[in-house]
Structure formats: structure tokens, C-alpha cells
PDB file of C-alpha atoms and ligand atoms in Angstrom:
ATOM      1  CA  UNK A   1     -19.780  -7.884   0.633  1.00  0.00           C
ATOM      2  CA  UNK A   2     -22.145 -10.120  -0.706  1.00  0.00           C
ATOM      3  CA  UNK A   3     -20.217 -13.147  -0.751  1.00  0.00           C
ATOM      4  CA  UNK A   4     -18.902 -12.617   2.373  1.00  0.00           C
ATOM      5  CA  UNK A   5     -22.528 -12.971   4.310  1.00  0.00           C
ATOM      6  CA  UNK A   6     -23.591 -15.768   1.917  1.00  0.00           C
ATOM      7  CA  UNK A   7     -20.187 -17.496   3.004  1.00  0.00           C
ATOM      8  CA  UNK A   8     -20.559 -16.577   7.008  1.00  0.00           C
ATOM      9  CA  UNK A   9     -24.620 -18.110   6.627  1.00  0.00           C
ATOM     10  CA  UNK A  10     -23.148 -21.169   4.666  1.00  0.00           C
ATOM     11  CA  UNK A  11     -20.376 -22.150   7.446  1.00  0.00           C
ATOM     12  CA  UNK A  12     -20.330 -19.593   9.944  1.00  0.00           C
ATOM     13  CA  UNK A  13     -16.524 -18.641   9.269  1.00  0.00           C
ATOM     14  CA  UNK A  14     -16.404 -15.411   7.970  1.00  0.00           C
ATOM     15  CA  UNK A  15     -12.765 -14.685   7.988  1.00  0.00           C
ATOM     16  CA  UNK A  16     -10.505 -14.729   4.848  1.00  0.00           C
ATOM     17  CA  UNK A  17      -8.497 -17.575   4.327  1.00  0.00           C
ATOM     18  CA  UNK A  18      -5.356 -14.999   2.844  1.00  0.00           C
ATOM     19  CA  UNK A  19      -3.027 -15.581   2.685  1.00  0.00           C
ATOM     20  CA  UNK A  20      -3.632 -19.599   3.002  1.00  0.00           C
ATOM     21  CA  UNK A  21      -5.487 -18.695  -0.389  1.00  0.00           C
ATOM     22  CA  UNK A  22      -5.692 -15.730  -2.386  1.00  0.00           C
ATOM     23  CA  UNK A  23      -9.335 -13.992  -1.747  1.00  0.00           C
ATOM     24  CA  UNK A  24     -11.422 -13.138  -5.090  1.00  0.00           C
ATOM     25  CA  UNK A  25     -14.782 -11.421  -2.980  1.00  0.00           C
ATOM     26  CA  UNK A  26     -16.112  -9.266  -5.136  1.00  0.00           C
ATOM     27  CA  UNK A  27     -14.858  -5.980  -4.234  1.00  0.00           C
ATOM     28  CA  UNK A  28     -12.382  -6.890  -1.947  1.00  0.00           C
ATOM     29  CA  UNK A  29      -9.433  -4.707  -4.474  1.00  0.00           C
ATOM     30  CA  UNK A  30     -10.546  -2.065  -6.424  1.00  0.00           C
ATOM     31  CA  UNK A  31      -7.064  -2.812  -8.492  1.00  0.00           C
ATOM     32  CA  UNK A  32      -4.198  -1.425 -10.473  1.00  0.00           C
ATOM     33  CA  UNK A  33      -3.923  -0.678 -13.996  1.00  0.00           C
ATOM     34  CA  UNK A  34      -1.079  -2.660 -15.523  1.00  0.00           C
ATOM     35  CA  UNK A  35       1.561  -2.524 -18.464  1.00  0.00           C
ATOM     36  CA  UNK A  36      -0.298  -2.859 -21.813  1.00  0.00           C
ATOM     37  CA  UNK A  37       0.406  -2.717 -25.173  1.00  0.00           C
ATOM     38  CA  UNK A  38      -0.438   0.523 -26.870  1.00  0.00           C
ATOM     39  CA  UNK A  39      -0.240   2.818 -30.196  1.00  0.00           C
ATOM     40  CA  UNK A  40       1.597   5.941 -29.995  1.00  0.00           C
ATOM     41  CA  UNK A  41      -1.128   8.066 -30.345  1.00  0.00           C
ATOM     42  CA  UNK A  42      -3.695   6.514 -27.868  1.00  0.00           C
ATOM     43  CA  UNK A  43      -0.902   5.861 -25.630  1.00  0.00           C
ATOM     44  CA  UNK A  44      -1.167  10.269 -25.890  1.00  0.00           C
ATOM     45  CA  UNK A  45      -5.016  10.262 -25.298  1.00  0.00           C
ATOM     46  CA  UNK A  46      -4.949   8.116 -21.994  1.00  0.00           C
ATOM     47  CA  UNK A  47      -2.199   9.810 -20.347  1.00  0.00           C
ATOM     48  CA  UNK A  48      -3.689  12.890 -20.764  1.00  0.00           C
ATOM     49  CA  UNK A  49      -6.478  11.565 -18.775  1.00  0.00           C
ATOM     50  CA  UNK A  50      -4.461  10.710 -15.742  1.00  0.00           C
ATOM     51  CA  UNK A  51      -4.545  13.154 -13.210  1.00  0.00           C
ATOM     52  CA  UNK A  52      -1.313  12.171 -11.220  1.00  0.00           C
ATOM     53  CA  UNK A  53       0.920  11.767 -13.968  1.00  0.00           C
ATOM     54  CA  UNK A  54       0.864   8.150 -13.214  1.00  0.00           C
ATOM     55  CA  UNK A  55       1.424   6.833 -16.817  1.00  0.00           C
ATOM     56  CA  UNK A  56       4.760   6.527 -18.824  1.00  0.00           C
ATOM     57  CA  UNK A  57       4.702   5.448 -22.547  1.00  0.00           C
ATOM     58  CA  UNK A  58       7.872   3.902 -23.981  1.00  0.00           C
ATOM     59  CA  UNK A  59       8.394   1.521 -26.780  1.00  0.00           C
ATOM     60  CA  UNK A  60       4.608   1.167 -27.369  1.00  0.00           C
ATOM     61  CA  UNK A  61       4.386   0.311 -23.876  1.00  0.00           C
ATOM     62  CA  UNK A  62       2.438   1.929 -21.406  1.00  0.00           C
ATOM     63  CA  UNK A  63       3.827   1.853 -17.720  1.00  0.00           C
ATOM     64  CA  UNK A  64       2.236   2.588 -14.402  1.00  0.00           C
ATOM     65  CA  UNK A  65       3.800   4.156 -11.466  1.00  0.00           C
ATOM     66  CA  UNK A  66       1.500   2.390  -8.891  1.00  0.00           C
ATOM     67  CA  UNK A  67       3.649   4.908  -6.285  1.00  0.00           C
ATOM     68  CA  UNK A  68       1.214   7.803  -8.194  1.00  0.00           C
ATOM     69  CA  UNK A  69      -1.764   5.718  -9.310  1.00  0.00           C
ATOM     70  CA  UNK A  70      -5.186   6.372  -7.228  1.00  0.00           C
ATOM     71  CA  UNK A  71      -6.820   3.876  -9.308  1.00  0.00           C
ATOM     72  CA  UNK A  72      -8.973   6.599 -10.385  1.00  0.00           C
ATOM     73  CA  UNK A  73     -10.544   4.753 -13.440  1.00  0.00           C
ATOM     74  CA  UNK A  74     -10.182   7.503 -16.005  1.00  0.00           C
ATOM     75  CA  UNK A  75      -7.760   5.242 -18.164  1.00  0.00           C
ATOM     76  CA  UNK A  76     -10.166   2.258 -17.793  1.00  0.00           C
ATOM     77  CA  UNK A  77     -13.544   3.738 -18.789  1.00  0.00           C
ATOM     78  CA  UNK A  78     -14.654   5.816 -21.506  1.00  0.00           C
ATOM     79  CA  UNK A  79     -11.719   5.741 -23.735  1.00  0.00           C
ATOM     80  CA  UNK A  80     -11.149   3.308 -26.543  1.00  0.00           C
ATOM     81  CA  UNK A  81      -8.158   1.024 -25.881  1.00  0.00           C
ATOM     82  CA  UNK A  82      -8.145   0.873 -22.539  1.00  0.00           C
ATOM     83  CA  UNK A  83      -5.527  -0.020 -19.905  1.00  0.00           C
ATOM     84  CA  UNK A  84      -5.451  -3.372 -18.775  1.00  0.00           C
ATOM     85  CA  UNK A  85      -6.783  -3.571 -15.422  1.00  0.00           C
ATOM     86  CA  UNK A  86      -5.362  -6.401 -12.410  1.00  0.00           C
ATOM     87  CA  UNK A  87      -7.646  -6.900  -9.461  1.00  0.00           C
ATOM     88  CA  UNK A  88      -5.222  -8.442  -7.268  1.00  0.00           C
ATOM     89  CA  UNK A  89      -3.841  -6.491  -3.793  1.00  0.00           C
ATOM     90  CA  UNK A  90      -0.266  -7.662  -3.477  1.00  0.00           C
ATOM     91  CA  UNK A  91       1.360  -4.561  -4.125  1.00  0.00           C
ATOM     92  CA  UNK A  92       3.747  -4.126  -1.465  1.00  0.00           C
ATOM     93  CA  UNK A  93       7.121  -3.313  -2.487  1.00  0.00           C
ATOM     94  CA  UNK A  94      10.393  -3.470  -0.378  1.00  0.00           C
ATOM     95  CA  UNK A  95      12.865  -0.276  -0.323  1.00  0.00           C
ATOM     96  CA  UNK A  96      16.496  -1.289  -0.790  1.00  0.00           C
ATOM     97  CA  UNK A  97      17.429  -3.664   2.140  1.00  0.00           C
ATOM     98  CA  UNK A  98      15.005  -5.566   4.257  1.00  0.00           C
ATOM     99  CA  UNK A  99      16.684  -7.215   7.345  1.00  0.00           C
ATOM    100  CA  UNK A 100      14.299 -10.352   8.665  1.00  0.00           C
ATOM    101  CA  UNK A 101      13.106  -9.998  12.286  1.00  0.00           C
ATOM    102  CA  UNK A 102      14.393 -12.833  14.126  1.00  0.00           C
ATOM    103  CA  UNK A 103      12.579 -15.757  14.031  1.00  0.00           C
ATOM    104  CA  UNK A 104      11.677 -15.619  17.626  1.00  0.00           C
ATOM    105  CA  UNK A 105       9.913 -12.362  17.059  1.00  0.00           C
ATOM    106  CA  UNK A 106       8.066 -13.078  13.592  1.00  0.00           C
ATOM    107  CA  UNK A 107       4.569 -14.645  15.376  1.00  0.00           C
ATOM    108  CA  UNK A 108       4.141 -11.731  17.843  1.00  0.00           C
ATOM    109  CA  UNK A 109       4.479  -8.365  15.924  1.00  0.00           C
ATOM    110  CA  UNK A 110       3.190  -5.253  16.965  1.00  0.00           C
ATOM    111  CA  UNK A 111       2.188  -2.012  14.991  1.00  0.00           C
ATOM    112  CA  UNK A 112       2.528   1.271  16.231  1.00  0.00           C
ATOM    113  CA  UNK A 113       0.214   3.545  13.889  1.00  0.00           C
ATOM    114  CA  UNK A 114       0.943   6.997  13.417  1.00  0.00           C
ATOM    115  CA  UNK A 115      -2.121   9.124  11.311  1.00  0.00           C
ATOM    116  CA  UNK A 116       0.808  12.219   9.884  1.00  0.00           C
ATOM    117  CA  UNK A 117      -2.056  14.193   8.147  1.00  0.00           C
ATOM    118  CA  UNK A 118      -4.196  11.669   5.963  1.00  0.00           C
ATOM    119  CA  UNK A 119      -7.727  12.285   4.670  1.00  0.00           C
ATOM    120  CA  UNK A 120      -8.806   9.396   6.753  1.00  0.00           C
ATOM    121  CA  UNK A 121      -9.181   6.691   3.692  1.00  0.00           C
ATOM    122  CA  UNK A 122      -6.143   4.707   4.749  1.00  0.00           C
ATOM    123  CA  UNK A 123      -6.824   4.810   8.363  1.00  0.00           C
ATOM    124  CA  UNK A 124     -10.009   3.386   8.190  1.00  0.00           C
ATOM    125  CA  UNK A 125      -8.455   0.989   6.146  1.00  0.00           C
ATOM    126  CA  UNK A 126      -5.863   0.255   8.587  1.00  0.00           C
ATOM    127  CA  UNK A 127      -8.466  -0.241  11.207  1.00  0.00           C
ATOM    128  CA  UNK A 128     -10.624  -2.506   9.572  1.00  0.00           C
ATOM    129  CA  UNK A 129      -7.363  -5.262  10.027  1.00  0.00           C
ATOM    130  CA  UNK A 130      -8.614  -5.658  13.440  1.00  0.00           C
ATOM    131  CA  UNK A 131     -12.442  -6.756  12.522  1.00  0.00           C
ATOM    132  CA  UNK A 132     -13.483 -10.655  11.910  1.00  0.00           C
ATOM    133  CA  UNK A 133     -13.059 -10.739   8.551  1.00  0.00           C
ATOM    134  CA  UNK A 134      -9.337  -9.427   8.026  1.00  0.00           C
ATOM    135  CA  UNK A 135      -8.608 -11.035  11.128  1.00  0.00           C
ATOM    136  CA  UNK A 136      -4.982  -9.848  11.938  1.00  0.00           C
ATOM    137  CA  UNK A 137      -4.564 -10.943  15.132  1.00  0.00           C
ATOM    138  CA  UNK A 138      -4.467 -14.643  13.822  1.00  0.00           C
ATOM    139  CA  UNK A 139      -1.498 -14.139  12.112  1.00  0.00           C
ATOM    140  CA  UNK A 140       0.580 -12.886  14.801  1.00  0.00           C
ATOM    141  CA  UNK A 141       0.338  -8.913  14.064  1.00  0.00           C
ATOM    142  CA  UNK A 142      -1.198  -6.339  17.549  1.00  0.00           C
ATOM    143  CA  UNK A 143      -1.820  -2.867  17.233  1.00  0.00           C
ATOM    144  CA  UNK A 144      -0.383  -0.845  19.908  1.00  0.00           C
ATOM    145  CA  UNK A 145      -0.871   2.295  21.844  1.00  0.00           C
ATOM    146  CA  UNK A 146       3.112   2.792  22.374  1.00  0.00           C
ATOM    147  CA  UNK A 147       6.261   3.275  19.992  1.00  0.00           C
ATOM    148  CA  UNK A 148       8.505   1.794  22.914  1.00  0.00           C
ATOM    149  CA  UNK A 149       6.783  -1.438  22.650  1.00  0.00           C
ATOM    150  CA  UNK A 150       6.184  -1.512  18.834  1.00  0.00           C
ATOM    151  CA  UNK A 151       8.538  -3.332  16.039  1.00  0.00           C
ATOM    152  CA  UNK A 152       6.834  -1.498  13.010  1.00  0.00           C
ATOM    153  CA  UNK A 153       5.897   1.799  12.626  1.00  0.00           C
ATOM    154  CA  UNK A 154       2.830   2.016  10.367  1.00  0.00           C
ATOM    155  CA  UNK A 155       2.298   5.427   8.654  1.00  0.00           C
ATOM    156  CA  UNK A 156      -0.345   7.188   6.761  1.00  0.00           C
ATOM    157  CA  UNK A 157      -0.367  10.759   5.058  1.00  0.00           C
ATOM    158  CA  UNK A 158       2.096  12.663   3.574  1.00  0.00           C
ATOM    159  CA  UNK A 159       3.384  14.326   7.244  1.00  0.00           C
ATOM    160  CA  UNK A 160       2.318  17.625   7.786  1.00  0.00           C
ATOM    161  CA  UNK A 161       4.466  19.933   9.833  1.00  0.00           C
ATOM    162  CA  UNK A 162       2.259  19.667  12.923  1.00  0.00           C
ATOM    163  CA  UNK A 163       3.217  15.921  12.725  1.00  0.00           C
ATOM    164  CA  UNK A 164       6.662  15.805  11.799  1.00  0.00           C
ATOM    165  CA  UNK A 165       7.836  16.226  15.815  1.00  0.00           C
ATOM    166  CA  UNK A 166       5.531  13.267  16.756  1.00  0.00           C
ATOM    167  CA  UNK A 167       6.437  10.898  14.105  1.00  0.00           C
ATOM    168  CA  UNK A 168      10.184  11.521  14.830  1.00  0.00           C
ATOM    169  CA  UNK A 169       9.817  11.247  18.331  1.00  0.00           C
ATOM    170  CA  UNK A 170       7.366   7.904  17.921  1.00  0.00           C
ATOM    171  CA  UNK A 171      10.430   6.452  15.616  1.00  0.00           C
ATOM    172  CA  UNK A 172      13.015   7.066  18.042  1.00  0.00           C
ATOM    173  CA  UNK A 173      11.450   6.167  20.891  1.00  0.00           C
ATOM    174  CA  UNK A 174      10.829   2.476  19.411  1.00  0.00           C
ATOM    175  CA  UNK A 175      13.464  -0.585  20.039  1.00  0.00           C
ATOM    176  CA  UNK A 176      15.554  -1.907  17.547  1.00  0.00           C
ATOM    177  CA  UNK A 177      15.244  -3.765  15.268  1.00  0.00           C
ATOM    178  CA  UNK A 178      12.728  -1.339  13.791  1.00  0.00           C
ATOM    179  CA  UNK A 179      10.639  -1.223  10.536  1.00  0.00           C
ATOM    180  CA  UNK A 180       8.855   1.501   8.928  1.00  0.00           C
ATOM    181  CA  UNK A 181       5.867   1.130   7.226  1.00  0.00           C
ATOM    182  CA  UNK A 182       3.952   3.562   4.651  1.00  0.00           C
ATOM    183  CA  UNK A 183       0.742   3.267   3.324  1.00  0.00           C
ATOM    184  CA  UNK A 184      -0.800   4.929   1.316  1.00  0.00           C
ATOM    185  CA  UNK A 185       0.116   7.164  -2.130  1.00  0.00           C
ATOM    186  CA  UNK A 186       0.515  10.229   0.311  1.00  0.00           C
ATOM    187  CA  UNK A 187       2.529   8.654   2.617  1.00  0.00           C
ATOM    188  CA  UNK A 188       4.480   7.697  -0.915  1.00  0.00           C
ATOM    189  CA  UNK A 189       4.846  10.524  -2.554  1.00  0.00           C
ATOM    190  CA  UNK A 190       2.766  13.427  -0.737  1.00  0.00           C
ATOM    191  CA  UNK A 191       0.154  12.709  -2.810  1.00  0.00           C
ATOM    192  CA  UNK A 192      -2.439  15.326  -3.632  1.00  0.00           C
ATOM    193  CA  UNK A 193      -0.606  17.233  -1.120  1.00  0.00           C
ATOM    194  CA  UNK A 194       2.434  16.772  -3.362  1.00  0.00           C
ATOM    195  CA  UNK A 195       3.375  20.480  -3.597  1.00  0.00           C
ATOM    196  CA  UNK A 196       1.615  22.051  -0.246  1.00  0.00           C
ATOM    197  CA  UNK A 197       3.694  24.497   1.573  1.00  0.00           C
ATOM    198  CA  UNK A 198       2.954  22.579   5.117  1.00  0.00           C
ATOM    199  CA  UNK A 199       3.549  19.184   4.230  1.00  0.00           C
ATOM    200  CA  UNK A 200       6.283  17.127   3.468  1.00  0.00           C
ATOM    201  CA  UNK A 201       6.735  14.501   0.161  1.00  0.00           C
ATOM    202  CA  UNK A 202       6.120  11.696   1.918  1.00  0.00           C
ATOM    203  CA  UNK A 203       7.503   9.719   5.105  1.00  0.00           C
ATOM    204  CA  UNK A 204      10.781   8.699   3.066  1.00  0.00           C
ATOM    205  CA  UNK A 205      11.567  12.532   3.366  1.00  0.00           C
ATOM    206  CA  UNK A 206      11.722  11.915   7.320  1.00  0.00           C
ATOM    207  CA  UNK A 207      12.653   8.847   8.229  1.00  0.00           C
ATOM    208  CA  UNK A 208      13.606   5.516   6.317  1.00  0.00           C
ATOM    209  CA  UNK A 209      10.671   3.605   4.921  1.00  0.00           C
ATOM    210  CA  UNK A 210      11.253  -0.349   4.572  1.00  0.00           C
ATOM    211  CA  UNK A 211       8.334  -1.118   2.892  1.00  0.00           C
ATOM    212  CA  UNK A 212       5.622   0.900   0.772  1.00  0.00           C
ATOM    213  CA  UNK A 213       2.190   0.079   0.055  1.00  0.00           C
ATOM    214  CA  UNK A 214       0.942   1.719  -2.811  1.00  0.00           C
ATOM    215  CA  UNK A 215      -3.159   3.033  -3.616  1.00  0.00           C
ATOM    216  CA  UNK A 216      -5.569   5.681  -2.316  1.00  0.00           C
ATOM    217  CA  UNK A 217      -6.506   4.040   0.026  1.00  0.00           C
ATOM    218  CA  UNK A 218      -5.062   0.727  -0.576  1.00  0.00           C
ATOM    219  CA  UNK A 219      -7.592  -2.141   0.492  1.00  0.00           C
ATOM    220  CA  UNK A 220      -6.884  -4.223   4.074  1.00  0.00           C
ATOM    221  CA  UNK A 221      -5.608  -7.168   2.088  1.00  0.00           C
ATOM    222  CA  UNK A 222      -3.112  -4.932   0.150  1.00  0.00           C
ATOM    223  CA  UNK A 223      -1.745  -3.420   3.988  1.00  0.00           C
ATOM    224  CA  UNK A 224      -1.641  -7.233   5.580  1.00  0.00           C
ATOM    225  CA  UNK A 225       0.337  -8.623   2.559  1.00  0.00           C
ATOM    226  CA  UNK A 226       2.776  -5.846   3.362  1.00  0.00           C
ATOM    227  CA  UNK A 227       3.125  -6.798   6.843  1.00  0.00           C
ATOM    228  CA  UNK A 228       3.423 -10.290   5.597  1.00  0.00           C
ATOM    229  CA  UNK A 229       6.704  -8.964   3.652  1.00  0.00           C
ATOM    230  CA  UNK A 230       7.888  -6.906   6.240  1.00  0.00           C
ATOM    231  CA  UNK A 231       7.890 -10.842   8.355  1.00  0.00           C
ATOM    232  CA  UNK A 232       9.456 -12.569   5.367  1.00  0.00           C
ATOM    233  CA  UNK A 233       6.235 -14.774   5.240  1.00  0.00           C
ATOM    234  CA  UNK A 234       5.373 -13.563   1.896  1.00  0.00           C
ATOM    235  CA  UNK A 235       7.145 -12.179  -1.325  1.00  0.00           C
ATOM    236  CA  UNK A 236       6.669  -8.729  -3.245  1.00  0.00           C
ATOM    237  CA  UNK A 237       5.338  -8.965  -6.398  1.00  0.00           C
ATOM    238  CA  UNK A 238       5.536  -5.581  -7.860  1.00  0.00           C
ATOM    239  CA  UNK A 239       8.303  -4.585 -10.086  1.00  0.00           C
ATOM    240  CA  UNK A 240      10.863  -2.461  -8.154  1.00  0.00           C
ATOM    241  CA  UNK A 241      12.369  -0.812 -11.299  1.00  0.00           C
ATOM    242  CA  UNK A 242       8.641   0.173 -12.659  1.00  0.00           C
ATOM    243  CA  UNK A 243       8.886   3.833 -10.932  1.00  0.00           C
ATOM    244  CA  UNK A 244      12.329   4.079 -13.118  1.00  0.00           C
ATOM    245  CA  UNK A 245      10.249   2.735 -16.102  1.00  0.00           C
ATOM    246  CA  UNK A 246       8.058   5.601 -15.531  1.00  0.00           C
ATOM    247  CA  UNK A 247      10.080   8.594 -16.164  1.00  0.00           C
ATOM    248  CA  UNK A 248      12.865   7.904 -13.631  1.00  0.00           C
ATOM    249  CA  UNK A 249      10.582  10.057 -11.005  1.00  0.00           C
ATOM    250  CA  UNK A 250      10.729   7.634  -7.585  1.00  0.00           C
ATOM    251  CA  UNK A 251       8.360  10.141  -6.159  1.00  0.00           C
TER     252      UNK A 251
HETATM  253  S1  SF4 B   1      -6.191   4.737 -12.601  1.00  0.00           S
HETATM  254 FE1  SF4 B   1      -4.105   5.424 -12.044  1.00  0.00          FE
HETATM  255  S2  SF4 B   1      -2.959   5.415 -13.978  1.00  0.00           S
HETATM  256 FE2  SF4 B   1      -5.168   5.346 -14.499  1.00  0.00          FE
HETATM  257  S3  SF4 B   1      -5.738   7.480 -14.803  1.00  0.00           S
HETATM  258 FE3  SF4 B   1      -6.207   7.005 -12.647  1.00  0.00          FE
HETATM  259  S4  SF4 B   1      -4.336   7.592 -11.508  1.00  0.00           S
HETATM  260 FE4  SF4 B   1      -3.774   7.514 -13.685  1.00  0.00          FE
END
């Protein structure tokens, strides 16, 4: 936050310049853990300490399922060999297939956001897209109040019963072509809500997802870079085979 008011004082720009350049604010990811090298037996000790089941240890590797991570810290502090820790925010990852809009399209997108039972930590995230310093609206992307005017359909929670109705209805009530957002480890995998009688395992369970954007909540930067993906301005960086690495388990 800091470096943001220093910078908006110094020029009076406050506005990232991501994905022109990568942002390093202080605090503006609170990262992943990543694949590190590890003996058997701590490799025991620190997966025992994650409480989503998030870690996988296999040929003295340790691998992360960043669809089950909630960057919780437990396998960063207090323990003695550590995971190693990345503080960057492209995370988005494409599922199967991932038609381009057309061209025409790509500068004038617009998001149709649909809350199916989340705590409230990704929305807010979601929302703060639209203030000066994330900016969206420069690079092309609108929220808007209807699916029949919306290209992608932005999701957050793991969809509760109450919500499955509306979130079908929103998807089929949008034009083609159509894109499906989720953010969010709930809207990934269910979550903490994982095993709940009145909630489903995520929005895959409903309708196709295109894209996923891992964390809990994942930050602003880590939601535009998907939407940058989903316009085939930017690439995904995380390792598509990494939830296979993990135990097979693509939940
Ligand atoms: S940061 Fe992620 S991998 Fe590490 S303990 Fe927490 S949930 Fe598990």
C-alpha cells in the first residue's frame, strides 16, 4: 500500500502498469508455495501441516496443487526446511480447449459476475478491478448487470443449491461465443465447502469452466491476468499437469 501512495504523490499516476510490466508493490500477492526439493521425512512433517491436502511428495519432490492451496503459510513458517515460496500472481490456468474471441471483440469485453455462495473474499476481490489502481476498464474489460449482454461469465463460490438455478439460467441466457470463468479455490474445487451436503464441488460440476484462477481469495492482479488469457493477450504460466503431479486428484 505503501508504495502505491509514495508512487501516486511522486507522479500522480497511481494505476499499475500490468501487464505493460509486472507489479512488485509490496503486498500486492500474498503467493504460492512452489516445487522444492525435499527429504523424505520432512517432506512427511510439512504435509502434515497442510490443511487442504494441498501437498504431494514424489521423488524427493514436493508438489503443490495450487487448485487446493489457500496459501495458508503453515508450510512456510515454523518448520525447518521450508517450502519455497513465489510471490508472483499469474496463476491462471486454461481447461482443455480455449477458442480466441474474435479479434473484433477482444478490446470491448464484458463480465457478467455471478456470487454462487462465496464467503465474500473473492468478490471483494473481484470488485476492487474496477478502482484506479487495477484499472480494468483501460484494458478493454466492463462489468455488467446482464448475462444476455456478457461474453464471460465470472464465478465465485463453490455453488450452493440456492444458486445452482441462477447460475444455469445466467449461462444460458448469455450469447455465444461464451467463456466461463472461476475464481477462487471454492469455485475450484468446493473448497472448505468440499464435502457440504448443499453445495456442489465447484462450478466445473455445472457448467464448463474455460479458465480457473486458483487462491483464497486470489489477489486482483491474479483475476485480470486470467481475463488477459481468456483474450489471448497473455499466456498461462502454471503447469497444467501439476494437479496430476499431486496425487492424480483434479479436484
Ligand atoms: S500454503 Fe498451501 S500448500 Fe502450504 S500448507 Fe497452506 S494450503 Fe497447504
Amino acid at each position: 500500500m505503501d508504495g502505491w501512495v509514495i508512487r501516486g504523490l511522486k507522479t500522480g499516476i497511481v494505476t499499475t502498469k500490468y501487464p505493460d510490466e509486472t507489479d512488485t508493490t509490496p503486498g500486492i500477492s500474498p503467493g504460492f508455495p512452489s516445487e522444492t526439493d525435499c527429504s523424505k521425512t520432512n517432506a512427511d512433517k510439512i504435509s502434515e501441516r497442510c490443511p487442504t491436502g494441498a501437498l504431494k511428495n514424489s521423488n524427493e519432490k514436493m508438489y503443490v496443487n495450487h487448485r487446493r492451496c489457500i496459501h495458508c503459510y503453515r508450510c512456510l513458517r515454523n518448520v525447518q526446511n521450508p517450502m519455497d515460496w513465489k510471490t508472483d500472481f499469474e496463476w491462471a490456468t486454461v481447461r482443455g480447449e480455449l477458442p480466441n474471441f474474435p479479434e473484433k471483440f477482444k478490446h470491448s469485453l464484458h463480465i457478467r459476475v455471478v456470487d454462487s455462495g462465496d464467503c465474500g473474499a473473492c468478490l471483494n476481490e473481484v470488485k476492487l478491478l474496477n478502482n484506479p489502481f487495477y484499472n480494468m476498464h483501460r484494458l478493454g474489460f466492463f462489468i455488467t448487470p446482464t448475462p444476455r449482454k456478457a461474453d464471460i461469465l465470472l464465478v465465485v463460490g463453490p455453488v450452493t443449491d440456492h444458486m445452482k438455478p441462477a447460475l444455469l439460467k445466467a449461462y444460458e441466457a448469455m450469447p455465444t461465443p461464451k467463456r466461463v470463468m472461476a475464481v477462487g479455490t471454492c469455485a475450484l474445487t468446493g473448497g472448505i465447502f468440499e464435502n457440504s451436503f448443499v453445495t456442489e464441488q465447484g462450478v466445473n460440476d455445472i457448467i464448463p469452466v474455460n479458465i480457473e484462477i486458483p487462491g483464497c481469495p486470489p489477489p486482483p492482479l491474479a483475476i485480470l491476468h486470467g481475463l488477459l488469457v481468456l483474450a489471448g493477450v497473455k499466456e498461462q504460466n502454471i503447469d497444467n499437469t501439476l494437479a496430476e503431479k499431486t496425487g492424480g486428484n483434479n479436484r
